[in-house]
CSV table of C-alpha atoms and ligand atoms in Angstrom, one decimal:
chain,number,residue,atom,x,y,z
A,1,MET,CA,-14.2,-14.8,6.1
A,2,LYS,CA,-12.1,-12.2,8.3
A,3,ILE,CA,-9.1,-10.6,6.3
A,4,GLY,CA,-6.7,-8.3,8.2
A,5,VAL,CA,-5.3,-5.2,5.6
A,6,PHE,CA,-2.3,-3.3,6.9
A,7,ASP,CA,-0.1,-0.7,6.4
A,8,SER,CA,1.8,2.6,7.3
A,9,GLY,CA,-1.1,4.7,7.2
A,10,ILE,CA,-4.0,6.2,5.0
A,11,GLY,CA,-2.8,4.8,1.7
A,12,GLY,CA,-3.6,1.1,2.6
A,13,LEU,CA,-6.9,2.2,2.6
A,14,ASN,CA,-6.9,3.0,-1.0
A,15,VAL,CA,-6.8,-0.6,-1.4
A,16,LEU,CA,-9.0,-2.1,1.4
A,17,LYS,CA,-11.8,0.4,-0.5
A,18,GLU,CA,-11.4,-1.5,-3.6
A,19,ILE,CA,-11.1,-5.0,-1.8
A,20,MET,CA,-14.5,-4.1,0.1
A,21,LYS,CA,-15.9,-2.7,-3.6
A,22,LYS,CA,-15.4,-6.5,-5.3
A,23,HIS,CA,-16.4,-8.4,-2.2
A,24,PRO,CA,-18.6,-6.8,0.3
A,25,ASN,CA,-19.8,-9.2,2.2
A,26,LEU,CA,-16.4,-9.6,4.4
A,27,GLU,CA,-15.3,-8.9,7.7
A,28,CYS,CA,-11.8,-6.4,7.1
A,29,LEU,CA,-9.6,-5.2,10.2
A,30,TYR,CA,-7.5,-2.6,9.0
A,31,TYR,CA,-4.1,-1.3,11.1
A,32,GLY,CA,-2.4,0.9,10.3
A,33,ASP,CA,0.9,1.6,11.9
A,34,THR,CA,1.0,6.1,12.0
A,35,LEU,CA,3.1,6.4,15.1
A,36,TYR,CA,5.9,4.5,13.1
A,37,LEU,CA,5.2,6.1,9.4
A,38,PRO,CA,6.8,6.6,6.7
A,39,TYR,CA,8.0,2.8,6.5
A,40,GLY,CA,9.1,4.0,3.3
A,41,GLU,CA,12.7,5.6,4.8
A,42,LYS,CA,13.2,2.6,7.0
A,43,SER,CA,15.3,-0.4,6.6
A,44,LYS,CA,14.4,-4.0,5.7
A,45,GLU,CA,15.1,-4.9,9.3
A,46,GLU,CA,12.5,-2.4,11.2
A,47,LEU,CA,10.3,-2.9,8.8
A,48,ILE,CA,10.6,-6.6,9.5
A,49,LYS,CA,9.9,-6.0,13.2
A,50,LEU,CA,7.3,-3.9,12.7
A,51,GLY,CA,4.8,-6.2,10.5
A,52,VAL,CA,5.1,-8.8,12.1
A,53,ARG,CA,3.6,-7.3,15.1
A,54,ILE,CA,1.1,-6.3,13.5
A,55,ILE,CA,1.2,-10.2,11.9
A,56,ARG,CA,0.8,-11.1,15.8
A,57,PHE,CA,-2.5,-8.7,16.1
A,58,PHE,CA,-4.0,-10.4,13.5
A,59,GLU,CA,-3.4,-13.4,14.3
A,60,GLU,CA,-5.1,-12.5,17.9
A,61,LYS,CA,-7.9,-11.4,16.1
A,62,GLN,CA,-8.4,-14.8,14.1
A,63,VAL,CA,-8.3,-13.2,11.3
A,64,ASP,CA,-8.4,-16.1,8.1
A,65,ARG,CA,-6.0,-13.9,5.9
A,66,ILE,CA,-3.6,-10.7,6.3
A,67,ILE,CA,-3.5,-8.5,2.8
A,68,ILE,CA,0.0,-6.3,2.8
A,69,ALA,CA,-1.6,-3.0,1.8
A,70,CYS,CA,1.5,-1.8,1.7
A,71,GLY,CA,4.3,-1.9,-1.5
A,72,THR,CA,7.3,-1.4,0.8
A,73,CYS,CA,6.3,-4.2,2.9
A,74,SER,CA,5.1,-6.8,-0.4
A,75,SER,CA,8.6,-6.4,-1.0
A,76,LEU,CA,9.4,-8.3,2.2
A,77,VAL,CA,6.2,-11.1,1.7
A,78,GLU,CA,8.6,-14.1,1.8
A,79,GLU,CA,10.1,-13.3,5.1
A,80,TYR,CA,7.0,-12.4,7.0
A,81,GLN,CA,5.3,-15.6,5.9
A,82,LYS,CA,8.1,-16.8,7.7
A,83,TYR,CA,6.4,-15.7,10.8
A,84,THR,CA,3.0,-17.2,10.5
A,85,ALA,CA,0.8,-19.6,9.1
A,86,ILE,CA,-2.0,-17.9,7.8
A,87,PRO,CA,-1.9,-16.9,4.4
A,88,ILE,CA,-0.2,-13.5,3.8
A,89,ASP,CA,-1.0,-11.6,0.1
A,90,ASP,CA,1.0,-8.8,-1.4
A,91,VAL,CA,0.8,-6.3,-3.7
A,92,ILE,CA,3.1,-6.3,-6.0
A,93,GLY,CA,2.4,-9.9,-7.3
A,94,PRO,CA,-0.7,-9.0,-9.0
A,95,THR,CA,0.7,-5.7,-10.3
A,96,VAL,CA,3.5,-7.6,-11.6
A,97,GLU,CA,0.9,-10.5,-13.7
A,98,TYR,CA,-1.3,-7.5,-14.6
A,99,THR,CA,1.2,-5.3,-15.9
A,100,LYS,CA,3.0,-8.0,-17.7
A,101,SER,CA,-0.4,-9.1,-20.1
A,102,HIS,CA,-0.8,-5.1,-20.3
A,103,TYR,CA,2.4,-3.2,-21.2
A,104,HIS,CA,6.1,-3.1,-22.1
A,105,LYS,CA,7.9,0.2,-21.2
A,106,VAL,CA,6.8,1.6,-17.4
A,107,ALA,CA,7.2,3.8,-15.0
A,108,LEU,CA,7.5,2.8,-11.4
A,109,LEU,CA,6.9,5.6,-8.5
A,110,ALA,CA,7.9,4.4,-5.3
A,111,THR,CA,9.2,5.1,-1.4
A,112,PRO,CA,12.7,4.9,-1.0
A,113,ALA,CA,12.6,1.9,1.0
A,114,THR,CA,10.9,0.4,-2.0
A,115,ILE,CA,13.1,1.5,-4.7
A,116,LYS,CA,16.5,0.5,-2.7
A,117,ASN,CA,15.3,-3.1,-2.4
A,118,GLY,CA,14.6,-3.2,-5.8
A,119,ILE,CA,12.5,-6.6,-5.7
A,120,PHE,CA,9.3,-5.1,-7.7
A,121,GLU,CA,11.9,-3.3,-10.4
A,122,LYS,CA,13.2,-7.0,-10.5
A,123,LYS,CA,10.0,-8.9,-10.8
A,124,LEU,CA,9.4,-6.7,-14.3
A,125,VAL,CA,12.3,-6.8,-15.5
A,126,GLN,CA,12.3,-11.0,-15.6
A,127,GLU,CA,8.8,-10.5,-17.1
A,128,GLY,CA,11.1,-8.8,-20.0
A,129,ILE,CA,8.6,-5.4,-19.0
A,130,GLU,CA,11.4,-2.1,-19.4
A,131,VAL,CA,11.1,-0.7,-15.5
A,132,HIS,CA,12.1,3.2,-15.1
A,133,PRO,CA,12.2,3.4,-11.5
A,134,LEU,CA,12.0,6.6,-9.9
A,135,SER,CA,11.8,7.0,-5.3
A,136,CYS,CA,9.1,9.7,-3.9
A,137,PRO,CA,10.5,10.6,-1.0
A,138,GLY,CA,8.0,13.8,0.0
A,139,PHE,CA,4.7,12.0,-1.4
A,140,ALA,CA,3.7,9.8,1.5
A,141,PRO,CA,5.3,12.1,4.2
A,142,TYR,CA,3.2,14.5,2.9
A,143,LEU,CA,-0.6,12.8,2.8
A,144,GLU,CA,0.4,12.0,5.8
A,145,GLY,CA,0.6,15.2,6.6
A,146,LEU,CA,4.4,15.7,7.7
A,147,SER,CA,5.5,18.0,5.3
A,148,GLU,CA,3.3,20.7,4.5
A,149,THR,CA,4.2,21.1,1.2
A,150,LEU,CA,4.8,18.6,-1.9
A,151,ASN,CA,6.4,20.0,-5.6
A,152,ILE,CA,5.1,17.2,-7.9
A,153,GLU,CA,6.2,18.5,-11.1
A,154,GLU,CA,9.9,18.5,-9.2
A,155,GLU,CA,10.0,15.4,-7.9
A,156,LEU,CA,8.3,13.8,-11.4
A,157,LYS,CA,11.2,15.7,-13.4
A,158,PRO,CA,13.7,12.7,-13.1
A,159,LEU,CA,10.4,11.1,-15.4
A,160,GLN,CA,9.3,13.9,-18.0
A,161,SER,CA,11.8,13.5,-20.5
A,162,GLU,CA,10.6,9.6,-21.4
A,163,ASN,CA,8.0,7.9,-22.8
A,164,TYR,CA,6.3,5.1,-20.8
A,165,GLU,CA,3.1,3.4,-21.7
A,166,ALA,CA,1.6,3.1,-17.4
A,167,VAL,CA,2.9,4.5,-14.3
A,168,ILE,CA,2.7,2.2,-11.8
A,169,LEU,CA,1.8,3.4,-8.3
A,170,GLY,CA,4.0,1.4,-6.2
A,171,CYS,CA,3.1,3.1,-3.0
A,172,THR,CA,-0.3,2.5,-1.9
A,173,HIS,CA,-0.3,6.4,-1.0
A,174,TYR,CA,-0.2,7.0,-4.5
A,175,PRO,CA,-3.7,6.8,-5.2
A,176,LEU,CA,-4.1,10.2,-3.4
A,177,LEU,CA,-2.1,12.3,-6.2
A,178,LYS,CA,-3.4,9.9,-9.3
A,179,GLU,CA,-4.7,12.4,-11.0
A,180,GLU,CA,-1.6,15.3,-10.3
A,181,ILE,CA,0.2,12.4,-11.4
A,182,GLU,CA,-1.1,12.1,-14.2
A,183,LYS,CA,-1.4,15.2,-15.6
A,184,THR,CA,1.9,15.8,-15.0
A,185,LEU,CA,3.4,12.4,-16.9
A,186,SER,CA,0.3,13.0,-19.7
A,187,VAL,CA,0.1,8.9,-18.9
A,188,ALA,CA,-2.5,6.3,-16.8
A,189,THR,CA,-1.2,4.9,-13.8
A,190,ILE,CA,-1.8,1.8,-12.8
A,191,ASP,CA,-3.3,1.4,-9.3
A,192,MET,CA,-2.3,-2.2,-6.8
A,193,GLY,CA,-5.2,-1.8,-4.8
A,194,LYS,CA,-7.4,-2.2,-7.4
A,195,ILE,CA,-5.1,-4.9,-9.4
A,196,LEU,CA,-5.2,-7.1,-6.2
A,197,SER,CA,-9.0,-6.5,-5.4
A,198,GLU,CA,-9.9,-7.9,-9.1
A,199,LYS,CA,-7.9,-10.9,-8.6
A,200,ILE,CA,-8.5,-12.3,-4.7
A,201,ASN,CA,-10.5,-14.5,-4.0
A,202,LEU,CA,-11.7,-14.3,-0.5
A,203,LYS,CA,-15.1,-16.1,0.8
A,204,GLU,CA,-17.5,-13.8,1.6
A,205,SER,CA,-19.8,-13.7,5.0
A,206,ALA,CA,-21.2,-10.5,6.5
A,207,PRO,CA,-20.0,-7.2,6.8
A,208,LEU,CA,-17.7,-5.2,9.4
A,209,LEU,CA,-15.3,-3.0,9.1
A,210,THR,CA,-12.5,-2.1,12.2
A,211,VAL,CA,-10.2,0.3,11.6
A,212,TYR,CA,-7.3,0.5,14.7
A,213,MET,CA,-4.5,3.0,13.8
A,214,SER,CA,-1.7,3.5,16.2
A,215,LYS,CA,-1.7,6.8,16.9
A,216,VAL,CA,-4.9,8.5,16.1
A,217,THR,CA,-5.2,12.5,15.0
A,218,PRO,CA,-8.1,15.1,13.8
A,219,LEU,CA,-6.6,15.0,10.1
A,220,LEU,CA,-5.4,11.1,10.5
A,221,GLU,CA,-10.5,11.1,10.7
A,222,GLN,CA,-10.7,13.5,8.6
A,223,ASN,CA,-8.2,11.3,5.8
A,224,VAL,CA,-10.2,7.9,6.9
A,225,ASN,CA,-13.8,9.1,6.5
A,226,LYS,CA,-12.5,11.3,3.1
A,227,ILE,CA,-11.1,7.4,1.9
A,228,LEU,CA,-13.6,5.6,2.6
A,229,GLU,CA,-16.3,7.9,2.1
A,230,ARG,CA,-18.3,7.3,5.3
A,231,GLU,CA,-17.6,8.3,9.1
A,232,ILE,CA,-15.6,6.0,10.9
A,233,LEU,CA,-14.5,5.3,14.6
A,234,LEU,CA,-10.6,4.5,14.7
A,235,ILE,CA,-9.2,2.5,17.5
A,236,GLU,CA,-5.4,3.6,18.5
A,237,LYS,CA,-4.3,0.5,19.4
A,238,ASN,CA,-0.7,0.9,19.7
A,239,LEU,CA,1.7,-2.4,19.6
A,240,PRO,CA,4.6,-2.4,21.7
A,241,VAL,CA,8.0,-2.5,19.0
B,1,LIG,N1,1.7,3.0,1.8
B,1,LIG,C1,3.1,2.7,1.8
B,1,LIG,C2,3.7,1.9,0.4
B,1,LIG,O1,2.9,1.8,0.0
B,1,LIG,C3,3.6,3.1,2.8
B,1,LIG,C4,4.2,4.5,2.9
B,1,LIG,C5,5.0,5.2,3.8
B,1,LIG,O2,4.5,5.2,4.7
B,1,LIG,O3,6.5,5.7,3.1
B,1,LIG,O4,5.1,2.2,0.2
């Protein structure tokens, strides 16, 4: 089967990588909306507009399934599903399920938009989990090269006085900072891509990967090759908003 996976940029590649590890014989299309990132600073209306044009693109490409490899857009999965008959999977649902069966008290790191939206936190609380949410506005922009410095200790300071059983990396960019986050908070992290790849049921056919980005830069090429651990030819494809 053919799947379409999207995110604002390189973060969703952490999800795609896990899916490809678990399901090596899939036809995968990836769309990174690098021209419009960071998604974590967009309003709900903007995120819907941006996401729907990616859904239309995947419809043209005739994918069988769409995977939102973005925590921010996953809060809006029900909205996106109204625009297409193609089944959409998100990263929040499986992460909540997993957390429920393993932990009682967690921290949730995510983008400002995810924390403001509150759906991720609400779903965890509904399952009886004690959640300490923290918006990390500097993380994704730094990882995409939009800012040159990042003070992880400073960003994580509000969480340092409590003890948690685990920390949910609620933005798909954050596994790229996994070691630093674990060291700063002295606690294990939960990776949404790993959880989704374990849970999702996909029918395998033949392996093929095509990666589209709305804007390609040399830094982006380097980052993509590093994450996927191979040389990938990026196709620049700007979708009109
Ligand atoms: N990787 C995305 C997420 O999981 C979006 C990061 C951003 O563009 O702000 O939330």
